[in-house]
Amino acid sequence: MSNSQKISLSRLLGALVLASALPLLATGQAAGADPLDTLRNTGARVALHKQTGKVNFIGSGLSGAIDIPGVARASGPEESVLTALKVYGPFFGLNAPAQEVKVTRTAEQNGRFTTRYQQIYQRIPVLAGELVVNLDRERKLLSLSGELSPDLAISTTPEVTADVARTAALTGAKEWYSQIDTPKTTQPELWIYDPQLLEPSTAPARLVWRLEVTAQGLEPVRELVLVDAQTGEVALHINQIAHARNRQTYTANGGTSLPGSIVCYETTNCTGSDTDVTNAHRYAGDTYNFYWNYHRRDSLNNAGLTLRSTANYGVNYQNAFWNGSQMVYGDNFPVDDVVGHELTHGVTQYESNLVYSYESGAINESFSDVWGELIDLTNGSGNDSSSVRWLVGEDLPIGAIRSMSNPPAYGDPDRIGSPYYYRGSGDSGGVHINSGVSNKAAYLLTDGGSFNGYSVYGLGVSKVAKIYYEAQTNLLTSGSGYGDLYNDLWQGCINLYNSGAGGITSNDCTQVDYVTIATEMYKGY
């Protein structure tokens, strides 16, 4: 069976599922009046959330962007976005946009308009309840994606005080970490936590106090903690320490106090014999340059954020991490792909803000691997021969830690149906393991190859970087899983194709389809 026949079969099966499910969402409408039927007939892609049953993705196809009913061509972008929410929002579980979502960010680039929304319930934000709307220059719909906690009906009056929640978080942190040095917490805030937006779960939504516990030391801590606002129990805790061009580079001199003693500024060369400091500074520059040259992005926050790095952290500390505000490296760990990897966690924090847990965390890790390797392949430094190409951390003192071209070689999955795919709760739900699925996809999409019955031609570094960047900045939300990435990589390619950006062709988007199906992303959450 050819690639196109396999995709046609996949599309047919998907259409049958949607055809049986979507009419239930359009109860009360006359036959043939369902807007989603109209969308599908134009070649648009529509997907459902596997647990809520609501639509979580509407994307335009190769034929072009989607006309929004009721939107005139002269309409402003804000008016057009609001109309799109009114027309299609009910299928996502959104019935009153003015009361149920609030704008968190808008961006306009080359005539395109992107708006991100945060779900709120009685003015309280919902964790991972987010929508993203993308319009083209003619105010037509490119995509509407994200997930909401539907039909919320819970008390928003806490029985537990913020101080009690803070004590519970600090007590928990001392149990979760064998060594913790003077932990601190942020101010607790009320949020709503619906587990099914982050992982497969049947647990109900609940009101929580959200806070972060931080501490320095050999076991650095940046723990997101949700404390049930009615019972005081810890509902969820996630380690957000993401392990492994205005620059400032420091040395900790074997200590753990951050940032340490400054050695290099942007305007001064690194001098002296400390190779780690020099490399941390240099590769931070390489990372900045890649993001600027390929994406016209000005640092991690796209607003010139200083790239702060600390080398020589701890004694015999064999790791590196992003702590939410700067990079930290143990001895001999500032190597090019690791630096690019960790700094990309910062980009993710400012863009999709993927929660560092389960599938969203695996995508977070993979995106760091992807940009780390693309930077490694293009900065003209080190060995990029075929024997080490697509290895993560090949220059580390401990050797490579992952293979993107062959994830199973390191015990990681290359597709969701792989026996290596981890379904437990360790490693924050397998974030460093299940990243192999997206890693394999990035490798295939860049270099090409045959995998799982599909033959793919490589698009090269530039196009792959642009497609992944479009997904990162304009499509993914904090709770996105592999099922979302399956749609968002495709839509990222479609958006670039329809806007004439990056030299993307329709056949390039076909290759994206091959890769995401071969790696079985559609089986994800």
Short mmCIF file of N, CA and C in Angstrom, two decimals, residues 227-293:
data_model
loop_
_atom_site.label_atom_id
_atom_site.label_comp_id
_atom_site.label_asym_id
_atom_site.label_seq_id
_atom_site.Cartn_x
_atom_site.Cartn_y
_atom_site.Cartn_z
N VAL A 227 -2.64 22.68 45.54
CA VAL A 227 -3.21 22.22 46.81
C VAL A 227 -4.72 22.38 46.75
N ASP A 228 -5.45 21.29 46.98
CA ASP A 228 -6.91 21.33 46.97
C ASP A 228 -7.40 22.40 47.94
N ALA A 229 -8.18 23.34 47.43
CA ALA A 229 -8.63 24.47 48.25
C ALA A 229 -9.77 24.11 49.18
N GLN A 230 -10.27 22.87 49.08
CA GLN A 230 -11.34 22.43 49.98
C GLN A 230 -10.82 21.48 51.05
N THR A 231 -9.83 20.66 50.71
CA THR A 231 -9.35 19.64 51.65
C THR A 231 -7.95 19.90 52.17
N GLY A 232 -7.15 20.68 51.46
CA GLY A 232 -5.78 20.94 51.87
C GLY A 232 -4.78 19.90 51.42
N GLU A 233 -5.23 18.87 50.69
CA GLU A 233 -4.29 17.86 50.20
C GLU A 233 -3.63 18.34 48.91
N VAL A 234 -2.44 17.82 48.64
CA VAL A 234 -1.74 18.16 47.40
C VAL A 234 -2.40 17.41 46.25
N ALA A 235 -2.95 18.15 45.31
CA ALA A 235 -3.64 17.54 44.18
C ALA A 235 -2.67 17.16 43.06
N LEU A 236 -1.59 17.92 42.91
CA LEU A 236 -0.61 17.67 41.85
C LEU A 236 0.66 18.42 42.19
N HIS A 237 1.79 17.78 41.91
CA HIS A 237 3.06 18.52 41.98
C HIS A 237 3.95 18.05 40.84
N ILE A 238 4.60 19.01 40.19
CA ILE A 238 5.40 18.76 38.99
C ILE A 238 6.74 19.44 39.13
N ASN A 239 7.81 18.68 38.91
CA ASN A 239 9.15 19.25 38.90
C ASN A 239 9.36 19.99 37.59
N GLN A 240 9.49 21.30 37.66
CA GLN A 240 9.64 22.11 36.45
C GLN A 240 11.09 22.43 36.11
N ILE A 241 12.03 21.87 36.86
CA ILE A 241 13.44 22.04 36.49
C ILE A 241 13.67 21.23 35.21
N ALA A 242 13.96 21.93 34.14
CA ALA A 242 14.13 21.28 32.85
C ALA A 242 15.59 20.90 32.68
N HIS A 243 15.95 19.68 33.04
CA HIS A 243 17.35 19.25 32.94
C HIS A 243 17.76 19.13 31.48
N ALA A 244 18.78 18.69 31.61
CA ALA A 244 19.53 18.52 30.40
C ALA A 244 19.02 18.86 29.06
N ARG A 245 20.60 38.88 22.03
CA ARG A 245 21.77 38.30 22.54
C ARG A 245 22.47 39.38 23.36
N ASN A 246 21.94 39.22 24.45
CA ASN A 246 22.57 40.00 25.51
C ASN A 246 22.95 38.98 26.56
N ARG A 247 24.24 38.68 26.65
CA ARG A 247 24.65 37.54 27.47
C ARG A 247 25.41 37.98 28.71
N GLN A 248 25.20 37.24 29.79
CA GLN A 248 26.02 37.36 30.99
C GLN A 248 26.35 35.94 31.44
N THR A 249 27.63 35.66 31.66
CA THR A 249 28.04 34.31 32.02
C THR A 249 28.83 34.36 33.32
N TYR A 250 28.47 33.46 34.23
CA TYR A 250 29.02 33.44 35.58
C TYR A 250 29.71 32.10 35.85
N THR A 251 30.47 32.06 36.94
CA THR A 251 30.97 30.79 37.47
C THR A 251 30.49 30.66 38.91
N ALA A 252 30.05 29.45 39.26
CA ALA A 252 29.65 29.19 40.64
C ALA A 252 30.83 28.70 41.46
N ASN A 253 31.98 28.45 40.79
CA ASN A 253 33.21 28.03 41.49
C ASN A 253 32.97 26.81 42.39
N GLY A 254 32.15 25.89 41.90
CA GLY A 254 31.89 24.67 42.66
C GLY A 254 30.79 24.80 43.69
N GLY A 255 30.22 25.99 43.84
CA GLY A 255 29.13 26.19 44.79
C GLY A 255 27.78 26.05 44.12
N THR A 256 26.71 26.37 44.88
CA THR A 256 25.36 26.24 44.35
C THR A 256 24.56 27.53 44.49
N SER A 257 25.23 28.63 44.82
CA SER A 257 24.55 29.92 44.93
C SER A 257 24.52 30.57 43.55
N LEU A 258 23.33 30.96 43.11
CA LEU A 258 23.16 31.52 41.77
C LEU A 258 22.90 33.02 41.83
N PRO A 259 23.43 33.79 40.85
CA PRO A 259 24.10 33.30 39.65
C PRO A 259 25.60 33.04 39.81
N GLY A 260 26.23 33.41 40.93
CA GLY A 260 27.66 33.22 41.10
C GLY A 260 28.42 34.50 40.78
N SER A 261 29.68 34.34 40.38
CA SER A 261 30.55 35.48 40.07
C SER A 261 30.59 35.71 38.57
N ILE A 262 30.30 36.93 38.15
CA ILE A 262 30.25 37.20 36.71
C ILE A 262 31.65 37.18 36.10
N VAL A 263 31.75 36.59 34.91
CA VAL A 263 33.02 36.48 34.20
C VAL A 263 32.94 37.19 32.85
N CYS A 264 31.82 37.04 32.13
CA CYS A 264 31.71 37.58 30.78
C CYS A 264 30.42 38.38 30.60
N TYR A 265 30.55 39.52 29.90
CA TYR A 265 29.40 40.30 29.45
C TYR A 265 29.31 40.20 27.93
N GLU A 266 28.21 40.69 27.36
CA GLU A 266 28.07 40.72 25.91
C GLU A 266 29.17 41.54 25.27
N THR A 267 29.57 42.61 25.93
CA THR A 267 30.54 43.54 25.33
C THR A 267 31.99 43.19 25.64
N THR A 268 32.21 42.09 26.38
CA THR A 268 33.58 41.70 26.70
C THR A 268 33.81 40.26 26.29
N ASN A 269 35.00 39.95 25.86
CA ASN A 269 35.35 38.58 25.53
C ASN A 269 35.63 37.79 26.81
N CYS A 270 35.29 36.49 26.77
CA CYS A 270 35.64 35.63 27.89
C CYS A 270 37.13 35.34 27.81
N THR A 271 37.83 35.64 28.89
CA THR A 271 39.27 35.38 28.93
C THR A 271 39.57 34.46 30.09
N GLY A 272 40.74 33.88 30.07
CA GLY A 272 41.13 32.98 31.15
C GLY A 272 41.07 31.54 30.70
N SER A 273 41.28 30.65 31.65
CA SER A 273 41.43 29.23 31.33
C SER A 273 40.17 28.42 31.58
N ASP A 274 39.06 29.06 31.98
CA ASP A 274 37.85 28.32 32.29
C ASP A 274 37.08 28.03 31.00
N THR A 275 37.30 26.83 30.46
CA THR A 275 36.67 26.45 29.19
C THR A 275 35.16 26.40 29.31
N ASP A 276 34.64 25.96 30.46
CA ASP A 276 33.19 25.86 30.63
C ASP A 276 32.52 27.23 30.53
N VAL A 277 33.12 28.23 31.14
CA VAL A 277 32.56 29.58 31.06
C VAL A 277 32.59 30.07 29.62
N THR A 278 33.71 29.86 28.95
CA THR A 278 33.84 30.28 27.55
C THR A 278 32.80 29.60 26.67
N ASN A 279 32.64 28.28 26.85
CA ASN A 279 31.69 27.54 26.02
C ASN A 279 30.24 27.93 26.32
N ALA A 280 29.93 28.13 27.59
CA ALA A 280 28.56 28.54 27.94
C ALA A 280 28.23 29.86 27.26
N HIS A 281 29.18 30.77 27.27
CA HIS A 281 28.98 32.09 26.66
C HIS A 281 28.87 31.96 25.14
N ARG A 282 29.78 31.20 24.56
CA ARG A 282 29.80 31.07 23.10
C ARG A 282 28.53 30.40 22.58
N TYR A 283 28.14 29.29 23.20
CA TYR A 283 27.00 28.55 22.68
C TYR A 283 25.67 29.23 22.97
N ALA A 284 25.63 30.07 24.01
CA ALA A 284 24.44 30.91 24.21
C ALA A 284 24.32 31.87 23.03
N GLY A 285 25.47 32.37 22.56
CA GLY A 285 25.47 33.23 21.38
C GLY A 285 25.02 32.49 20.14
N ASP A 286 25.47 31.25 19.98
CA ASP A 286 25.04 30.44 18.84
C ASP A 286 23.53 30.22 18.87
N THR A 287 23.00 30.00 20.07
CA THR A 287 21.56 29.79 20.20
C THR A 287 20.79 31.05 19.83
N TYR A 288 21.25 32.19 20.36
CA TYR A 288 20.61 33.46 20.01
C TYR A 288 20.64 33.66 18.49
N ASN A 289 21.80 33.41 17.90
CA ASN A 289 21.95 33.64 16.46
C ASN A 289 21.03 32.75 15.64
N PHE A 290 20.87 31.49 16.05
CA PHE A 290 19.98 30.59 15.31
C PHE A 290 18.55 31.13 15.34
N TYR A 291 18.08 31.47 16.53
CA TYR A 291 16.70 31.96 16.65
C TYR A 291 16.51 33.27 15.87
N TRP A 292 17.54 34.11 15.85
CA TRP A 292 17.41 35.35 15.10
C TRP A 292 17.46 35.09 13.60
N ASN A 293 18.41 34.30 13.15
CA ASN A 293 18.59 34.08 11.72
C ASN A 293 17.45 33.29 11.09
#
